[in-house]
mmCIF file of C-alpha atoms and ligand atoms in Angstrom:
data_model
loop_
_atom_site.group_PDB
_atom_site.id
_atom_site.type_symbol
_atom_site.label_atom_id
_atom_site.label_comp_id
_atom_site.label_asym_id
_atom_site.label_seq_id
_atom_site.Cartn_x
_atom_site.Cartn_y
_atom_site.Cartn_z
ATOM 1 C CA MET W 37 5.233 -38.406 18.613
ATOM 2 C CA GLY W 38 2.717 -36.765 16.272
ATOM 3 C CA TYR W 39 2.974 -33.722 14.065
ATOM 4 C CA PHE W 40 0.589 -31.127 12.546
ATOM 5 C CA ALA W 41 0.839 -29.372 9.268
ATOM 6 C CA GLY W 42 -0.336 -25.959 8.108
ATOM 7 C CA ILE W 43 -0.294 -25.445 4.360
ATOM 8 C CA ASP W 44 -0.743 -21.917 2.960
ATOM 9 C CA ILE W 45 -1.374 -22.115 -0.780
ATOM 10 C CA GLY W 46 -0.768 -18.503 -1.834
ATOM 11 C CA SER W 47 -0.995 -16.922 -5.221
ATOM 12 C CA THR W 48 2.808 -16.895 -5.502
ATOM 13 C CA ALA W 49 4.238 -19.379 -3.018
ATOM 14 C CA ILE W 50 3.135 -22.523 -1.184
ATOM 15 C CA LYS W 51 4.244 -22.418 2.426
ATOM 16 C CA ILE W 52 4.184 -25.524 4.619
ATOM 17 C CA VAL W 53 4.961 -25.530 8.366
ATOM 18 C CA ILE W 54 5.126 -28.636 10.515
ATOM 19 C CA VAL W 55 4.798 -28.258 14.265
ATOM 20 C CA ASP W 56 5.088 -30.841 17.025
ATOM 21 C CA GLU W 57 2.762 -31.477 19.980
ATOM 22 C CA ALA W 58 4.517 -28.674 21.909
ATOM 23 C CA GLU W 59 3.651 -26.234 19.044
ATOM 24 C CA GLU W 60 7.300 -25.860 18.123
ATOM 25 C CA ILE W 61 8.198 -25.396 14.439
ATOM 26 C CA ILE W 62 9.991 -28.583 13.352
ATOM 27 C CA ALA W 63 10.407 -27.678 9.673
ATOM 28 C CA TYR W 64 9.024 -25.437 6.945
ATOM 29 C CA ARG W 65 9.175 -25.144 3.198
ATOM 30 C CA ILE W 66 8.501 -22.359 0.712
ATOM 31 C CA SER W 67 8.081 -23.265 -2.955
ATOM 32 C CA PRO W 68 6.501 -21.591 -5.994
ATOM 33 C CA THR W 69 2.798 -22.165 -6.456
ATOM 34 C CA GLY W 70 2.932 -22.397 -10.215
ATOM 35 C CA SER W 71 -0.250 -23.282 -12.118
ATOM 36 C CA HIS W 72 -0.646 -26.879 -10.837
ATOM 37 C CA PHE W 73 -1.753 -26.001 -7.302
ATOM 38 C CA HIS W 74 -2.585 -29.475 -6.175
ATOM 39 C CA ARG W 75 0.382 -31.354 -7.747
ATOM 40 C CA ASN W 76 2.871 -28.709 -6.529
ATOM 41 C CA THR W 77 1.445 -28.760 -3.042
ATOM 42 C CA LEU W 78 1.725 -32.535 -2.814
ATOM 43 C CA GLU W 79 5.276 -32.408 -4.131
ATOM 44 C CA ALA W 80 6.212 -29.717 -1.608
ATOM 45 C CA LEU W 81 4.751 -31.759 1.229
ATOM 46 C CA THR W 82 6.459 -34.935 0.069
ATOM 47 C CA SER W 83 9.844 -33.115 -0.188
ATOM 48 C CA LEU W 84 9.453 -31.685 3.298
ATOM 49 C CA LEU W 85 8.620 -35.135 4.748
ATOM 50 C CA ILE W 86 11.735 -36.657 3.066
ATOM 51 C CA GLN W 87 13.849 -33.789 4.285
ATOM 52 C CA THR W 88 12.668 -34.181 7.888
ATOM 53 C CA GLY W 89 12.372 -37.967 7.944
ATOM 54 C CA ILE W 90 8.786 -37.639 9.166
ATOM 55 C CA GLU W 91 6.369 -40.222 7.761
ATOM 56 C CA ARG W 92 3.031 -39.132 6.292
ATOM 57 C CA LYS W 93 1.141 -41.135 8.903
ATOM 58 C CA GLU W 94 2.874 -39.205 11.664
ATOM 59 C CA ILE W 95 1.142 -36.016 10.447
ATOM 60 C CA LEU W 96 -2.019 -36.285 12.443
ATOM 61 C CA TYR W 97 -3.846 -33.352 11.042
ATOM 62 C CA ILE W 98 -3.498 -30.955 8.079
ATOM 63 C CA THR W 99 -5.102 -27.512 7.857
ATOM 64 C CA SER W 100 -4.960 -25.800 4.532
ATOM 65 C CA THR W 101 -5.356 -22.076 4.063
ATOM 66 C CA GLY W 102 -4.741 -19.360 1.482
ATOM 67 C CA TYR W 103 -5.969 -18.659 -1.994
ATOM 68 C CA GLY W 104 -5.803 -22.277 -3.215
ATOM 69 C CA ARG W 105 -6.785 -24.015 0.048
ATOM 70 C CA LYS W 106 -9.905 -25.692 -1.301
ATOM 71 C CA LEU W 107 -7.981 -27.465 -4.063
ATOM 72 C CA PHE W 108 -5.942 -29.508 -1.613
ATOM 73 C CA LYS W 109 -8.345 -32.309 -0.871
ATOM 74 C CA GLU W 110 -5.930 -34.179 1.387
ATOM 75 C CA ALA W 111 -6.353 -31.511 4.070
ATOM 76 C CA ASP W 112 -8.463 -32.358 7.101
ATOM 77 C CA GLU W 113 -9.913 -28.889 7.273
ATOM 78 C CA THR W 114 -9.634 -25.505 5.572
ATOM 79 C CA LEU W 115 -9.259 -22.161 7.300
ATOM 80 C CA SER W 116 -9.511 -18.608 5.897
ATOM 81 C CA GLU W 117 -6.114 -16.923 5.546
ATOM 82 C CA ILE W 118 -7.337 -14.062 7.684
ATOM 83 C CA THR W 119 -7.923 -16.345 10.683
ATOM 84 C CA ALA W 120 -4.679 -18.354 10.064
ATOM 85 C CA ASN W 121 -2.685 -15.186 9.732
ATOM 86 C CA ALA W 122 -4.215 -13.844 13.000
ATOM 87 C CA ILE W 123 -3.289 -16.999 14.906
ATOM 88 C CA GLY W 124 0.230 -17.165 13.554
ATOM 89 C CA ALA W 125 0.969 -13.465 13.925
ATOM 90 C CA ARG W 126 -0.305 -13.328 17.471
ATOM 91 C CA ARG W 127 2.007 -16.161 18.433
ATOM 92 C CA LEU W 128 5.112 -15.027 16.548
ATOM 93 C CA GLY W 129 4.734 -11.475 17.760
ATOM 94 C CA ARG W 130 4.263 -12.491 21.409
ATOM 95 C CA ALA W 131 7.833 -11.604 22.462
ATOM 96 C CA HIS W 132 7.213 -7.977 21.327
ATOM 97 C CA GLY W 133 3.846 -7.386 22.991
ATOM 98 C CA THR W 134 0.262 -8.169 22.036
ATOM 99 C CA VAL W 135 -0.233 -7.934 18.306
ATOM 100 C CA ARG W 136 -3.385 -5.969 17.452
ATOM 101 C CA THR W 137 -2.682 -4.986 13.882
ATOM 102 C CA ILE W 138 -1.352 -7.176 11.055
ATOM 103 C CA ILE W 139 -0.200 -5.728 7.771
ATOM 104 C CA ASN W 140 0.200 -8.483 5.183
ATOM 105 C CA ILE W 141 1.490 -7.870 1.663
ATOM 106 C CA GLY W 142 1.565 -11.074 -0.398
ATOM 107 C CA GLY W 143 2.006 -11.700 -4.066
ATOM 108 C CA GLN W 144 -1.416 -10.713 -5.269
ATOM 109 C CA ASP W 145 -3.127 -8.856 -2.476
ATOM 110 C CA SER W 146 -2.524 -6.801 0.591
ATOM 111 C CA LYS W 147 -4.523 -6.636 3.759
ATOM 112 C CA VAL W 148 -4.732 -5.067 7.185
ATOM 113 C CA ILE W 149 -6.231 -7.186 9.983
ATOM 114 C CA LEU W 150 -7.335 -5.738 13.353
ATOM 115 C CA LEU W 151 -7.397 -8.048 16.364
ATOM 116 C CA ASP W 152 -9.211 -7.657 19.648
ATOM 117 C CA ASP W 153 -7.470 -8.155 22.995
ATOM 118 C CA ASP W 154 -8.129 -11.879 22.856
ATOM 119 C CA GLY W 155 -6.590 -12.287 19.447
ATOM 120 C CA HIS W 156 -9.887 -12.633 17.534
ATOM 121 C CA VAL W 157 -10.272 -10.902 14.205
ATOM 122 C CA GLU W 158 -12.266 -7.725 14.800
ATOM 123 C CA ASN W 159 -12.058 -6.202 11.359
ATOM 124 C CA PHE W 160 -10.003 -6.355 8.153
ATOM 125 C CA VAL W 161 -9.571 -4.503 4.869
ATOM 126 C CA MET W 162 -8.181 -6.050 1.753
ATOM 127 C CA ASN W 163 -6.938 -4.843 -1.618
ATOM 128 C CA ASP W 164 -7.121 -7.605 -4.182
ATOM 129 C CA LYS W 165 -8.343 -5.494 -7.094
ATOM 130 C CA CYS W 166 -5.280 -3.531 -7.905
ATOM 131 C CA ALA W 167 -1.804 -4.967 -8.496
ATOM 132 C CA ALA W 168 -0.040 -1.769 -7.278
ATOM 133 C CA GLY W 169 0.812 -2.352 -3.643
ATOM 134 C CA THR W 170 1.422 -6.124 -3.953
ATOM 135 C CA GLY W 171 4.429 -8.428 -4.249
ATOM 136 C CA ARG W 172 3.759 -8.849 -7.966
ATOM 137 C CA PHE W 173 4.279 -5.124 -8.456
ATOM 138 C CA LEU W 174 7.655 -5.353 -6.699
ATOM 139 C CA GLU W 175 8.591 -8.275 -8.923
ATOM 140 C CA MET W 176 7.687 -6.306 -11.996
ATOM 141 C CA VAL W 177 9.751 -3.298 -10.850
ATOM 142 C CA ALA W 178 12.687 -5.567 -10.090
ATOM 143 C CA ARG W 179 12.461 -7.014 -13.607
ATOM 144 C CA ASN W 180 12.459 -3.527 -15.144
ATOM 145 C CA LEU W 181 15.462 -2.583 -13.118
ATOM 146 C CA GLU W 182 17.198 -5.878 -13.920
ATOM 147 C CA ILE W 183 17.699 -6.727 -10.313
ATOM 148 C CA GLU W 184 16.343 -9.556 -8.073
ATOM 149 C CA VAL W 185 13.354 -8.995 -5.771
ATOM 150 C CA ASP W 186 15.467 -10.068 -2.806
ATOM 151 C CA GLU W 187 18.057 -7.331 -3.594
ATOM 152 C CA MET W 188 15.511 -4.494 -3.415
ATOM 153 C CA GLY W 189 16.001 -3.924 0.312
ATOM 154 C CA GLU W 190 19.772 -3.405 -0.161
ATOM 155 C CA TYR W 191 19.234 -1.070 -3.094
ATOM 156 C CA HIS W 192 16.890 0.992 -0.998
ATOM 157 C CA LEU W 193 19.181 1.158 2.015
ATOM 158 C CA ASN W 194 22.186 2.087 -0.199
ATOM 159 C CA ALA W 195 20.317 4.660 -2.295
ATOM 160 C CA ARG W 196 22.509 7.558 -3.457
ATOM 161 C CA GLY W 197 19.843 10.195 -2.952
ATOM 162 C CA VAL W 198 16.375 10.559 -1.471
ATOM 163 C CA PRO W 199 13.528 8.292 -2.546
ATOM 164 C CA LEU W 200 12.056 9.481 -5.774
ATOM 165 C CA SER W 201 8.387 10.260 -5.854
ATOM 166 C CA ILE W 202 6.481 7.822 -7.986
ATOM 167 C CA ASN W 203 3.294 9.457 -9.095
ATOM 168 C CA SER W 204 1.507 6.725 -11.033
ATOM 169 C CA THR W 205 -1.044 4.758 -9.066
ATOM 170 C CA CYS W 206 -1.531 2.121 -11.709
ATOM 171 C CA THR W 207 1.119 -0.621 -12.310
ATOM 172 C CA VAL W 208 1.219 -0.153 -16.074
ATOM 173 C CA PHE W 209 1.891 3.624 -15.784
ATOM 174 C CA ALA W 210 4.229 3.065 -12.833
ATOM 175 C CA GLU W 211 6.246 0.668 -15.092
ATOM 176 C CA SER W 212 6.743 3.381 -17.740
ATOM 177 C CA GLU W 213 7.546 5.885 -15.019
ATOM 178 C CA VAL W 214 10.280 3.601 -13.653
ATOM 179 C CA ILE W 215 11.694 3.113 -17.096
ATOM 180 C CA SER W 216 11.765 6.815 -17.822
ATOM 181 C CA LEU W 217 13.440 7.597 -14.435
ATOM 182 C CA LEU W 218 16.120 5.017 -15.340
ATOM 183 C CA ALA W 219 16.536 6.618 -18.766
ATOM 184 C CA ASN W 220 17.016 10.023 -17.042
ATOM 185 C CA GLY W 221 20.013 8.585 -15.217
ATOM 186 C CA HIS W 222 18.455 8.091 -11.760
ATOM 187 C CA ASP W 223 20.071 5.681 -9.366
ATOM 188 C CA ARG W 224 18.280 2.336 -9.014
ATOM 189 C CA GLY W 225 18.236 2.660 -5.219
ATOM 190 C CA GLU W 226 16.390 5.968 -5.350
ATOM 191 C CA ILE W 227 13.793 4.409 -7.694
ATOM 192 C CA VAL W 228 13.361 1.299 -5.518
ATOM 193 C CA ALA W 229 13.012 3.464 -2.419
ATOM 194 C CA GLY W 230 10.388 5.586 -4.178
ATOM 195 C CA ILE W 231 8.418 2.430 -5.041
ATOM 196 C CA HIS W 232 8.631 1.197 -1.472
ATOM 197 C CA TYR W 233 7.273 4.486 -0.134
ATOM 198 C CA SER W 234 4.431 4.447 -2.689
ATOM 199 C CA ILE W 235 3.412 0.889 -1.586
ATOM 200 C CA ALA W 236 3.757 1.828 2.102
ATOM 201 C CA ARG W 237 1.647 4.915 1.668
ATOM 202 C CA ARG W 238 -1.014 2.872 -0.102
ATOM 203 C CA ILE W 239 -1.295 0.288 2.650
ATOM 204 C CA VAL W 240 -1.147 2.799 5.463
ATOM 205 C CA ARG W 241 -4.062 4.640 3.844
ATOM 206 C CA LEU W 242 -5.965 1.334 3.841
ATOM 207 C CA ALA W 243 -4.943 0.657 7.483
ATOM 208 C CA LYS W 244 -6.207 4.047 8.584
ATOM 209 C CA ARG W 245 -9.687 3.111 7.314
ATOM 210 C CA ILE W 246 -9.995 0.629 10.207
ATOM 211 C CA GLY W 247 -7.510 2.164 12.603
ATOM 212 C CA VAL W 248 -4.049 1.086 13.603
ATOM 213 C CA ARG W 249 -3.337 -0.340 17.113
ATOM 214 C CA ASP W 250 -0.088 -1.413 18.691
ATOM 215 C CA THR W 251 1.606 -3.875 18.380
ATOM 216 C CA VAL W 252 1.833 -3.827 14.532
ATOM 217 C CA LEU W 253 3.192 -6.955 12.821
ATOM 218 C CA PHE W 254 4.206 -6.814 9.188
ATOM 219 C CA ASP W 255 4.286 -10.198 7.291
ATOM 220 C CA GLY W 256 3.978 -11.887 3.929
ATOM 221 C CA GLY W 257 6.931 -12.503 1.632
ATOM 222 C CA THR W 258 7.443 -8.777 1.044
ATOM 223 C CA ALA W 259 8.255 -8.191 4.654
ATOM 224 C CA MET W 260 11.650 -9.781 3.903
ATOM 225 C CA ASN W 261 12.409 -6.597 2.095
ATOM 226 C CA LYS W 262 14.202 -4.368 4.680
ATOM 227 C CA GLY W 263 13.625 -1.259 2.523
ATOM 228 C CA LEU W 264 9.909 -1.796 2.531
ATOM 229 C CA VAL W 265 9.979 -2.277 6.312
ATOM 230 C CA VAL W 266 11.744 1.082 6.763
ATOM 231 C CA ALA W 267 9.177 2.822 4.444
ATOM 232 C CA MET W 268 6.369 1.167 6.309
ATOM 233 C CA GLU W 269 7.651 2.368 9.708
ATOM 234 C CA ASP W 270 8.150 5.916 8.356
ATOM 235 C CA GLU W 271 4.625 6.069 6.942
ATOM 236 C CA LEU W 272 3.012 4.543 9.976
ATOM 237 C CA MET W 273 5.171 6.673 12.263
ATOM 238 C CA ARG W 274 5.706 3.702 14.534
ATOM 239 C CA GLU W 275 7.826 0.537 14.685
ATOM 240 C CA VAL W 276 6.642 -2.689 13.178
ATOM 241 C CA VAL W 277 7.463 -6.215 14.247
ATOM 242 C CA VAL W 278 8.678 -8.512 11.492
ATOM 243 C CA PRO W 279 8.919 -12.228 12.287
ATOM 244 C CA ASP W 280 12.193 -14.018 11.431
ATOM 245 C CA VAL W 281 10.555 -15.747 8.465
ATOM 246 C CA PRO W 282 7.604 -13.433 7.674
ATOM 247 C CA GLN W 283 6.365 -15.516 4.748
ATOM 248 C CA ILE W 284 5.376 -18.489 6.852
ATOM 249 C CA THR W 285 3.189 -16.702 9.513
ATOM 250 C CA THR W 286 -0.111 -17.836 8.007
ATOM 251 C CA ALA W 287 1.102 -21.428 7.439
ATOM 252 C CA PHE W 288 2.251 -21.520 11.040
ATOM 253 C CA GLY W 289 -1.139 -20.277 12.222
ATOM 254 C CA ALA W 290 -2.777 -23.007 10.207
ATOM 255 C CA ALA W 291 -0.443 -25.579 11.818
ATOM 256 C CA LEU W 292 -1.460 -24.384 15.255
ATOM 257 C CA ALA W 293 -5.111 -24.601 14.206
ATOM 258 C CA ALA W 294 -4.515 -28.145 12.984
ATOM 259 C CA ARG W 295 -3.205 -29.141 16.378
ATOM 260 C CA GLU W 296 -6.218 -27.517 18.106
ATOM 261 C CA ALA W 297 -8.664 -29.204 15.749
ATOM 262 C CA PHE W 298 -7.059 -32.595 16.251
ATOM 263 C CA ILE W 299 -7.257 -32.306 20.017
ATOM 264 C CA ALA W 300 -10.922 -31.200 19.826
ATOM 265 C CA GLU W 301 -11.786 -34.173 17.544
ATOM 266 C CA GLU W 302 -9.971 -36.629 19.833
ATOM 267 C CA ARG W 303 -11.893 -35.270 22.795
ATOM 268 C CA ASN W 304 -15.217 -35.782 20.930
ATOM 269 C CA VAL W 305 -14.239 -39.358 20.099
ATOM 270 C CA HIS W 306 -13.582 -40.178 23.705
ATOM 271 C CA VAL W 307 -16.681 -38.703 25.324
HETATM 272 P P1 ADP C 470 1.264 -15.239 -1.442
HETATM 273 O O1 ADP C 470 0.812 -15.699 -0.114
HETATM 274 O O2 ADP C 470 0.226 -14.368 -2.145
HETATM 275 O O3 ADP C 470 1.745 -16.367 -2.350
HETATM 276 P P2 ADP C 470 3.737 -14.362 -0.213
HETATM 277 O O4 ADP C 470 3.330 -13.856 1.141
HETATM 278 O O5 ADP C 470 4.342 -15.688 -0.310
HETATM 279 O O6 ADP C 470 2.468 -14.254 -1.209
HETATM 280 O O7 ADP C 470 4.707 -13.251 -0.871
HETATM 281 C C1 ADP C 470 5.134 -13.334 -2.191
HETATM 282 C C2 ADP C 470 5.905 -12.038 -2.446
HETATM 283 O O8 ADP C 470 6.983 -11.883 -1.555
HETATM 284 C C3 ADP C 470 6.518 -12.018 -3.858
HETATM 285 O O9 ADP C 470 5.629 -11.506 -4.822
HETATM 286 C C4 ADP C 470 7.751 -11.152 -3.655
HETATM 287 O O10 ADP C 470 7.468 -9.795 -3.962
HETATM 288 C C5 ADP C 470 8.042 -11.181 -2.194
HETATM 289 N N1 ADP C 470 9.332 -11.913 -1.883
HETATM 290 C C6 ADP C 470 9.490 -13.259 -1.968
HETATM 291 N N2 ADP C 470 10.718 -13.559 -1.541
HETATM 292 C C7 ADP C 470 11.361 -12.402 -1.208
HETATM 293 C C8 ADP C 470 12.670 -12.062 -0.697
HETATM 294 N N3 ADP C 470 13.599 -13.006 -0.503
HETATM 295 N N4 ADP C 470 12.949 -10.723 -0.507
HETATM 296 C C9 ADP C 470 12.039 -9.801 -0.683
HETATM 297 N N5 ADP C 470 10.778 -10.089 -1.153
HETATM 298 C C10 ADP C 470 10.404 -11.310 -1.431
#
């Protein structure tokens, strides 16, 4: 039995997915990227292999993707995160229809990818210039509110009143706005919900530049935040599909690509 690994080295988290020959997910791991990209990726892979009892030699092909993909020299190939995300999202969203739009909000950037009927990337837009509208921004707000980023969804859904309107479009000003809203006695849930709507509005504006087609899949680590999902659906005025583990879509796509590449190389060797 052979296995294939997709490794997504993101700005915030390293995601590794191992699939088998039937393209089933056998195991995955999410760990912080830190500043030692290469060392931390190797450690994450080693831990996952120990956890699953799979030997390194049983991993027949590794495809790396994401921000730090080129630093992981042990990979057999590298793939852009746009392509890997498209492959993974298409497959994970399959039960809900044909995914034609992907909204991805990661730690340091956000992007919208448009797919054609065959699942190929037709167009995409990306915001990697401004921290507002990214996972980092959510982490900063959580810190200011003295809550955890994984609690933000609950705070939003249990907000006392309506989402507050956050007017600042820059993270630094938004930070002071959040602090002054707190100082004025506003409920944390109302503030969090306001932040979620401001992020959702921003990405929906970006999406409208290239058009939005059904089915829409929302992924990246931030899609674990149920409040942000609600805000996204409200702003888009349609439902979005969120995979069970939305943070690993791109790594899963890379693992599927690894399997394809291995089969193609084997075929070439035998002709
Ligand atoms: P990247 O690929 O850029 O490393 P990810 O897609 O891994 O980014 O997303 C990282 C972001 O996901 C973090 O900045 C954080 O805002 C968000 N996040 C991570 N874990 C959770 C969680 N349990 N609940 C809500 N949001 C989360």
